[in-house]
Tab-separated table of C-alpha atoms and ligand atoms in Angstrom:
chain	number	residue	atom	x	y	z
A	1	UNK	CA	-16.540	23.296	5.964
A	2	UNK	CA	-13.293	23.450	7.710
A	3	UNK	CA	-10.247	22.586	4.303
A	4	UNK	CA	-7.068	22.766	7.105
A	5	UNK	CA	-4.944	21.850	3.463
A	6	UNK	CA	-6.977	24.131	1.323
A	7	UNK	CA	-4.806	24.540	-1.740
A	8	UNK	CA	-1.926	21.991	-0.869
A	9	UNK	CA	-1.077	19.611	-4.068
A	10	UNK	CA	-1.543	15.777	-2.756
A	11	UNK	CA	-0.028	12.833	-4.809
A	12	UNK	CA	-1.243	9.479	-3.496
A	13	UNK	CA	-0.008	6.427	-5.452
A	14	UNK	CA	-2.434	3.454	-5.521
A	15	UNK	CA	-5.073	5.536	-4.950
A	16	UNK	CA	-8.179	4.216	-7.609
A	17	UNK	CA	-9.302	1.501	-4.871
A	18	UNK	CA	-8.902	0.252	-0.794
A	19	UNK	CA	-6.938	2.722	1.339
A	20	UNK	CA	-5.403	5.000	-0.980
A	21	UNK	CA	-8.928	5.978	-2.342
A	22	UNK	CA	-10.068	6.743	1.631
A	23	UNK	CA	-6.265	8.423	1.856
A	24	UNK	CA	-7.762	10.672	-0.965
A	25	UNK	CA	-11.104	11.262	-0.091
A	26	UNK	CA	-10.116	12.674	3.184
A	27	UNK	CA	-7.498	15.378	1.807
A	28	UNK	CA	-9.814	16.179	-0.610
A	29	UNK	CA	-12.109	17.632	2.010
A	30	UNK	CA	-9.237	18.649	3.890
A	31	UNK	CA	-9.302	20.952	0.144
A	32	UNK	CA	-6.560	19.335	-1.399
A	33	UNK	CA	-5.435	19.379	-5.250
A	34	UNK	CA	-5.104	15.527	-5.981
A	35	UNK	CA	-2.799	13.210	-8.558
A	36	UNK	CA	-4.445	9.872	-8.070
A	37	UNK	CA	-2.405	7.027	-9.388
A	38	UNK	CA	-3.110	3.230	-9.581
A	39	UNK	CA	-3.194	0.570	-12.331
A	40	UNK	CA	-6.943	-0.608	-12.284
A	41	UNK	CA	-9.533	-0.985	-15.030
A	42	UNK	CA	-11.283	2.121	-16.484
A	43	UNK	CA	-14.308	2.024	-14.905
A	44	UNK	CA	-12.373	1.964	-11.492
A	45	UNK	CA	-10.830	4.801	-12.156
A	46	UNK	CA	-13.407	6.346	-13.536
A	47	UNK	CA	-15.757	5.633	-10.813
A	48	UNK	CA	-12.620	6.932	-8.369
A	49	UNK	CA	-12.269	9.999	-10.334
A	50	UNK	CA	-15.934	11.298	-10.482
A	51	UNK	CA	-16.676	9.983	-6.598
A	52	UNK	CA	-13.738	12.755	-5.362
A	53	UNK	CA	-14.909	15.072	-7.723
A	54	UNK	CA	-18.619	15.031	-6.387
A	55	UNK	CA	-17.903	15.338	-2.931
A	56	UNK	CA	-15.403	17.639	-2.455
A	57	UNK	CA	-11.894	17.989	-4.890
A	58	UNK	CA	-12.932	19.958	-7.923
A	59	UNK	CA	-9.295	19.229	-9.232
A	60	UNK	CA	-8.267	15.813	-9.265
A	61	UNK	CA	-5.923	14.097	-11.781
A	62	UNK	CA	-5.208	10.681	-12.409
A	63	UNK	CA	-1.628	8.817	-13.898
A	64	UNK	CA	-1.402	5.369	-14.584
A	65	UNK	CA	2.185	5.014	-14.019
A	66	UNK	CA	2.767	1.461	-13.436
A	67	UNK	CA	5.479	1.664	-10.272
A	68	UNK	CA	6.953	-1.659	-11.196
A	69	UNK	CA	8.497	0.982	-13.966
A	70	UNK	CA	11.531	3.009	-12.844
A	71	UNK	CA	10.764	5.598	-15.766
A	72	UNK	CA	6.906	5.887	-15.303
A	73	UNK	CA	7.746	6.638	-11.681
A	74	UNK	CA	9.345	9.290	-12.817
A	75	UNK	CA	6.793	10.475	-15.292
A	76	UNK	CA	4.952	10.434	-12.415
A	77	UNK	CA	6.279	13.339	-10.625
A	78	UNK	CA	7.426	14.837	-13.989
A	79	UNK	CA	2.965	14.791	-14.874
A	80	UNK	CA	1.931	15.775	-11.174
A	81	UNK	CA	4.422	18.783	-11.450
A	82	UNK	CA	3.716	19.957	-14.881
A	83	UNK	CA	0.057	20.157	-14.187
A	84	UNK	CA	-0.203	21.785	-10.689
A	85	UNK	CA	3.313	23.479	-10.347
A	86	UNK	CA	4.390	21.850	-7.127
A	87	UNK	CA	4.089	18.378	-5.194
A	88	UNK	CA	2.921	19.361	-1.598
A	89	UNK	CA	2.277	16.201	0.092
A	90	UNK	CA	3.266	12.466	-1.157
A	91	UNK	CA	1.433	9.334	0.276
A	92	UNK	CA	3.420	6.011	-0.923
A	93	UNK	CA	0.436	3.587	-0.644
A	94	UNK	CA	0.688	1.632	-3.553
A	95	UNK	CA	1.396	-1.772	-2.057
A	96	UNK	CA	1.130	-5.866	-3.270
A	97	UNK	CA	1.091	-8.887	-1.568
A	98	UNK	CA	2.062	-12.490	-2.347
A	99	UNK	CA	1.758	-15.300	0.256
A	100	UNK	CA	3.714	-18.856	-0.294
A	101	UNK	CA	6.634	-20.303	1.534
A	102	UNK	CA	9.945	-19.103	0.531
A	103	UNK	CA	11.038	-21.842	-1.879
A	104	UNK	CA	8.452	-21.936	-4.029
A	105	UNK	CA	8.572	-18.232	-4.004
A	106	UNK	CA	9.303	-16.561	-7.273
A	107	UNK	CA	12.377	-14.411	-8.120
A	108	UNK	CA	9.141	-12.530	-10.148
A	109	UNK	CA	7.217	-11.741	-6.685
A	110	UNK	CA	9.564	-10.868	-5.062
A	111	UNK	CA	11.358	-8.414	-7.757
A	112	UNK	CA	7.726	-6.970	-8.670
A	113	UNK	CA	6.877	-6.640	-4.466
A	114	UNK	CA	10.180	-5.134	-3.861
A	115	UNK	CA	9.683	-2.404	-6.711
A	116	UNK	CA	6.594	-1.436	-6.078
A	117	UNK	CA	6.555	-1.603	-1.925
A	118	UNK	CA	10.068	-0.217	-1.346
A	119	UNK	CA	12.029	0.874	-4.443
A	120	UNK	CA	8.915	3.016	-5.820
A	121	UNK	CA	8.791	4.812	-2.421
A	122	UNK	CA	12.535	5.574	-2.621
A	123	UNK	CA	12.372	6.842	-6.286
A	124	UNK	CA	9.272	8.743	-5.689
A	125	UNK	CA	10.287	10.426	-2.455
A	126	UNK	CA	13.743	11.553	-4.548
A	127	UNK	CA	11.827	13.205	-7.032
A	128	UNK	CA	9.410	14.996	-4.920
A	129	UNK	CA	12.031	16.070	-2.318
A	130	UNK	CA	13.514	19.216	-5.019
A	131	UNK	CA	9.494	20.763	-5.073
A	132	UNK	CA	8.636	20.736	-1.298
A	133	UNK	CA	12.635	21.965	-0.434
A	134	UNK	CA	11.622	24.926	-3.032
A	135	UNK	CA	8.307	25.692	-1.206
A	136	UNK	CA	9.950	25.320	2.480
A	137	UNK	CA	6.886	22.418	2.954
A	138	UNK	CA	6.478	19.151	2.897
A	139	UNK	CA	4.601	15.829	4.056
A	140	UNK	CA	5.538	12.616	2.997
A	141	UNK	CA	3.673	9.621	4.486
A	142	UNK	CA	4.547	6.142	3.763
A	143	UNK	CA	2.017	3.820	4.321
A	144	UNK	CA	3.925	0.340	5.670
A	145	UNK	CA	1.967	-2.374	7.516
A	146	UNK	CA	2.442	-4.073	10.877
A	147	UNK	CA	4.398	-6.686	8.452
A	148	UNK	CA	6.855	-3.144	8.779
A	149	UNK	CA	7.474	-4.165	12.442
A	150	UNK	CA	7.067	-8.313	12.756
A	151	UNK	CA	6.593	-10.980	10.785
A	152	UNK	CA	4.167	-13.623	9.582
A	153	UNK	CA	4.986	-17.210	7.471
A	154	UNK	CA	4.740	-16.987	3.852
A	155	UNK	CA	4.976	-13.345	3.368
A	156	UNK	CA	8.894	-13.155	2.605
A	157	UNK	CA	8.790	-10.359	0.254
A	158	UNK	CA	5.992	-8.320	1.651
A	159	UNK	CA	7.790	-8.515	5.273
A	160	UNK	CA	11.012	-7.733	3.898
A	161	UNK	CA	9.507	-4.644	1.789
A	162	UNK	CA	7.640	-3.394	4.413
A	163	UNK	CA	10.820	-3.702	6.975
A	164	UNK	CA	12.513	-1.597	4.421
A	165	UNK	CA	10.085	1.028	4.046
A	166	UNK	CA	10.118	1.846	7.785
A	167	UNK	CA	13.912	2.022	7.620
A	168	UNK	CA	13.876	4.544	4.780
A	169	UNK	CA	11.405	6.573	6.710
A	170	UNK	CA	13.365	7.004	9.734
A	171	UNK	CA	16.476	8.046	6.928
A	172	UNK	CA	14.547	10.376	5.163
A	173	UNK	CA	12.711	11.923	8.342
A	174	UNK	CA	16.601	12.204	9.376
A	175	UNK	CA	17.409	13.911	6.053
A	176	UNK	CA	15.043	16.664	6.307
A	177	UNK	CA	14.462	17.178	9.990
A	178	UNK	CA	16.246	20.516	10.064
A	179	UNK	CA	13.341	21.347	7.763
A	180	UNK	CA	9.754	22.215	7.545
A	181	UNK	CA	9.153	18.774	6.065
A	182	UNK	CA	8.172	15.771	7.863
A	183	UNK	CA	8.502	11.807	6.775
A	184	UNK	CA	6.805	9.380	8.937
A	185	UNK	CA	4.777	5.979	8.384
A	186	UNK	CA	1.402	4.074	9.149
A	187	UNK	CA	1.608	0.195	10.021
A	188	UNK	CA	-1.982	-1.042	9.760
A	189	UNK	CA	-3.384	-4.055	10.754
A	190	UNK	CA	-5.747	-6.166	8.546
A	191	UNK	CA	-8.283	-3.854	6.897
A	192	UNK	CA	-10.644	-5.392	4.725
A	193	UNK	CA	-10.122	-4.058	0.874
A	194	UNK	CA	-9.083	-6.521	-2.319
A	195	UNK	CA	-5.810	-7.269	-1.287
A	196	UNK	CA	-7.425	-8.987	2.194
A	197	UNK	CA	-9.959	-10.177	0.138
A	198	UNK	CA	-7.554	-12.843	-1.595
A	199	UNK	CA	-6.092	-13.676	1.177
A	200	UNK	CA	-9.443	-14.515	2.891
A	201	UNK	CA	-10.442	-16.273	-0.608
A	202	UNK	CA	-7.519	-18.716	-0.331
A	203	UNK	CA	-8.240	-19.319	3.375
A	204	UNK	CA	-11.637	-19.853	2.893
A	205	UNK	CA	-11.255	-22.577	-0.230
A	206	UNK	CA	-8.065	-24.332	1.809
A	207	UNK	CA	-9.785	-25.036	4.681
A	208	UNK	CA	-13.282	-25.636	3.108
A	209	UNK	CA	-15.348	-23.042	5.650
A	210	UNK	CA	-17.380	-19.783	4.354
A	211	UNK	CA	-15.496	-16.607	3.541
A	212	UNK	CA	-16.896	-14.670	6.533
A	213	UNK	CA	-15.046	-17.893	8.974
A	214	UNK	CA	-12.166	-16.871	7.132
A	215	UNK	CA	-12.298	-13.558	7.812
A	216	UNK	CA	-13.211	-14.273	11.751
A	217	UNK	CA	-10.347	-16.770	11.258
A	218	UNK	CA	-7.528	-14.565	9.783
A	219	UNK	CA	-8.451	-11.312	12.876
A	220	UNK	CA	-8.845	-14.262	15.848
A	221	UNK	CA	-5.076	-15.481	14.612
A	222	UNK	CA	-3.589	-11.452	14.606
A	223	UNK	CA	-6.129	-8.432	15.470
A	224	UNK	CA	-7.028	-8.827	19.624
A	225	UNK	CA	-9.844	-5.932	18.688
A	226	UNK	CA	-11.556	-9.050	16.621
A	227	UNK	CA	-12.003	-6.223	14.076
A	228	UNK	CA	-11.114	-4.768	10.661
A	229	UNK	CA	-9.190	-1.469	10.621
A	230	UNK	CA	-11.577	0.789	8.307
A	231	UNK	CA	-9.792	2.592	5.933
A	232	UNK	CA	-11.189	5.934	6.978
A	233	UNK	CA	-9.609	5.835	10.195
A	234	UNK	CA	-6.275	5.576	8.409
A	235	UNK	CA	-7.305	8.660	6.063
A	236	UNK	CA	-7.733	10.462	8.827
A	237	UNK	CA	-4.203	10.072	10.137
A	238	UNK	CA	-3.055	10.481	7.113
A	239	UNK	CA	-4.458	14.008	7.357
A	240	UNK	CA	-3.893	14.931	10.651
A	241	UNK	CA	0.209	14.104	9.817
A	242	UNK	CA	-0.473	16.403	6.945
A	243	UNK	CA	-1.415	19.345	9.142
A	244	UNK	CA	0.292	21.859	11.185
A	245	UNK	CA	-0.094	19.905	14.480
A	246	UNK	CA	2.030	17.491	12.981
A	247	UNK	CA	4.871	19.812	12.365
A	248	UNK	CA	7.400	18.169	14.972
A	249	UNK	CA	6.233	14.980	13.999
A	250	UNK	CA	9.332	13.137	12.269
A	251	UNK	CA	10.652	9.898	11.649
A	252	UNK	CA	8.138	8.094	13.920
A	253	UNK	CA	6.211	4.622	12.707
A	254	UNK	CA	2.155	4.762	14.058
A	255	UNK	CA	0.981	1.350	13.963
A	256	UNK	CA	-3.101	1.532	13.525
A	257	UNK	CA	-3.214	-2.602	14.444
A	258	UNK	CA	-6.214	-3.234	16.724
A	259	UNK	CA	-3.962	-4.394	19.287
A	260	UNK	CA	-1.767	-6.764	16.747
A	261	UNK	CA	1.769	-5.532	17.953
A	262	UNK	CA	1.156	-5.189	21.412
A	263	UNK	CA	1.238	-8.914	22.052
B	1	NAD	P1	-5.627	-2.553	-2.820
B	1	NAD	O1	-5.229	-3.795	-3.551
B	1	NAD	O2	-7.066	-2.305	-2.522
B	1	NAD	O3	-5.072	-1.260	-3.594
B	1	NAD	C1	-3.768	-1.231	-4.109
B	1	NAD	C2	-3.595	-0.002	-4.968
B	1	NAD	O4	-2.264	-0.033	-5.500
B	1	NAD	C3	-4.557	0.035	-6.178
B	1	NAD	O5	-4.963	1.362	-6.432
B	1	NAD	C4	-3.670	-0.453	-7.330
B	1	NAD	O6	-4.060	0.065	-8.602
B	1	NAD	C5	-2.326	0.125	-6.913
B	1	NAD	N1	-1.212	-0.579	-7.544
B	1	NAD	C6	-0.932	-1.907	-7.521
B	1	NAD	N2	0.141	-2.160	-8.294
B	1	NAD	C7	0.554	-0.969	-8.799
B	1	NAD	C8	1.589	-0.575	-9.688
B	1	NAD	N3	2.432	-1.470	-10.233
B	1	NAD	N4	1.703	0.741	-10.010
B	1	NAD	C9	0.830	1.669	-9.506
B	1	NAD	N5	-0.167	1.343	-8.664
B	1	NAD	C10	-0.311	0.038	-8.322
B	1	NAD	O7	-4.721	-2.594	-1.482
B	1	NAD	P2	-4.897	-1.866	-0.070
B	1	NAD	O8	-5.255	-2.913	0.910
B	1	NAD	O9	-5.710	-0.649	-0.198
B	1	NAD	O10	-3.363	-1.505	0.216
B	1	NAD	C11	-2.858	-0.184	0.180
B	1	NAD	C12	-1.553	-0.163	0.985
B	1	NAD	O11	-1.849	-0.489	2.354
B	1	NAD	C13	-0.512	-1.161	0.517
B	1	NAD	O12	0.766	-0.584	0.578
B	1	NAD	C14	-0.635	-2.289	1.528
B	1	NAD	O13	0.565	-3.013	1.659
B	1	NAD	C15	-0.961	-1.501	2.776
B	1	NAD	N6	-1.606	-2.290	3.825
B	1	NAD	C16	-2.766	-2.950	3.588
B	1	NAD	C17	-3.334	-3.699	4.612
B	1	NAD	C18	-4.626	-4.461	4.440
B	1	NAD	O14	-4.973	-5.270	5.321
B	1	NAD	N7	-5.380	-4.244	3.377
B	1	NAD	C19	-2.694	-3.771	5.860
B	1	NAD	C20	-1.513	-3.072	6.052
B	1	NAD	C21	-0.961	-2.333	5.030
């Protein structure tokens, strides 16, 4: 089996379910170390933990920092650190969603989309920055949305966030271009994991029609292709950003949209 990132330390946040679990399962059989990090229930992580293990990472961690915390984000990179020595590559995936118009929404979403969308990215990517400058390596891949690049209604916070996190992309790819460390991020289209499923949900019950005419609903309105993005295929960008191809790679904002942005 070719492992292109045999040995390199991986930390991908929101990584027990959806896209940051594919994120992980594909470095770990590129032969990454993994810190897994997300806030779901036990058995989640549980089932997250022993799934890696079985197919290919025989050293994979998990934190349950909550990134709405400041302090756990940086017990975070403080626990990722202590137990493998060095933070190679850092995927900011962790990412929530809240959809109403903007005066009924919340001071609450937005503060708690913000923190964990944007100001967790810019905390972790501080912290990690010392340990990849020490080793003379580093990827850091943020994953954004298309929501990075336009807008939809009722998505204030997530928009805004997203906006944001391509911005401080671009900065820190600026930061450290004179260096063998690379920032860039992913803008994907709808793919179908729990946060779409909500979304579909509330569709579906509004408008009184089955949750697969949502679905067919939601991708008609956005997504030309007509199809989900599958997670995997975003995994495997993720990788190929993480290897040495990728080197001159800086600063630049893939969008993986089924057409979405090109209209
Ligand atoms: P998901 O809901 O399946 O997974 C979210 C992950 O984030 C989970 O592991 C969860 O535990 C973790 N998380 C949530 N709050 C957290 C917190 N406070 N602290 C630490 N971890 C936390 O979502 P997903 O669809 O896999 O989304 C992953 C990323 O992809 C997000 O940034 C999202 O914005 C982005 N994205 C998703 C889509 C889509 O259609 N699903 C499209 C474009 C971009």
């Amino acid at each position: 089996m070719m492992t292109p990132l045999d040995g390199k330390i991986a930390l991908v946040t929101g990584s027990t379910s959806g896209i940051g679990l594919e994120i992980a399962r594909h470095l770990a059989r590129a032969g990454c170390r993994l810190m897994l990090n997300g806030i779901d229930t036990p058995s989640m992580v549980e089932d997250a933990i022993s799934g890696l293990r079985a197919k290919a990472a025989d050293e994979v961690l998990f934190s349950d920092a909550d990134l709405t915390d400041p302090k756990q984000a940086a017990r975070l990179i403080a626990d990722t650190l202590d137990s493998f020595g060095a933070i190679d590559i850092l995927v900011n995936n962790a990412g929530v969603q809240r959809v109403a118009p903007i005066e009924s929404f919340t001071d609450e979403n937005w503060d708690r989309i913000v923190e964990i969308n944007l100001s967790a990215p810019f905390r972790l990517i501080r912290h990690a920055l010392p340990s990849m400058r020490a080793k003379a390596w580093g990827r850091i891949i943020n994953i954004a949305s298309v929501h990075g690049l336009v807008a939809s209604r009722h998505k204030s916070a997530y928009v805004a966030s997203k906006h944001g996190l391509v911005g401080l992309t671009k900065t820190v790819a600026l930061e450290t271009a004179a260096e063998p460390i690379t920032c860039n991020a992913l803008c994907p289209g709808y793919v179908r994991t729990a946060l779409m499923e909500s979304q579909i949900a509330a569709k579906a019950s509004a408008e009184s029609i089955s949750i697969e005419e949502a679905a067919k609903s939601i991708l008609r309105e956005k997504q030309p292709s007509q199809s989900f993005v599958a997670a995997s295929d975003i995994g495997a960008m993720v990788t190929f950003l993480c290897s040495d191809a990728s080197s001159q790679i800086t600063g630049s904002i893939f969008t993986i949209d089924g057409g979405w942005t090109a209209q």
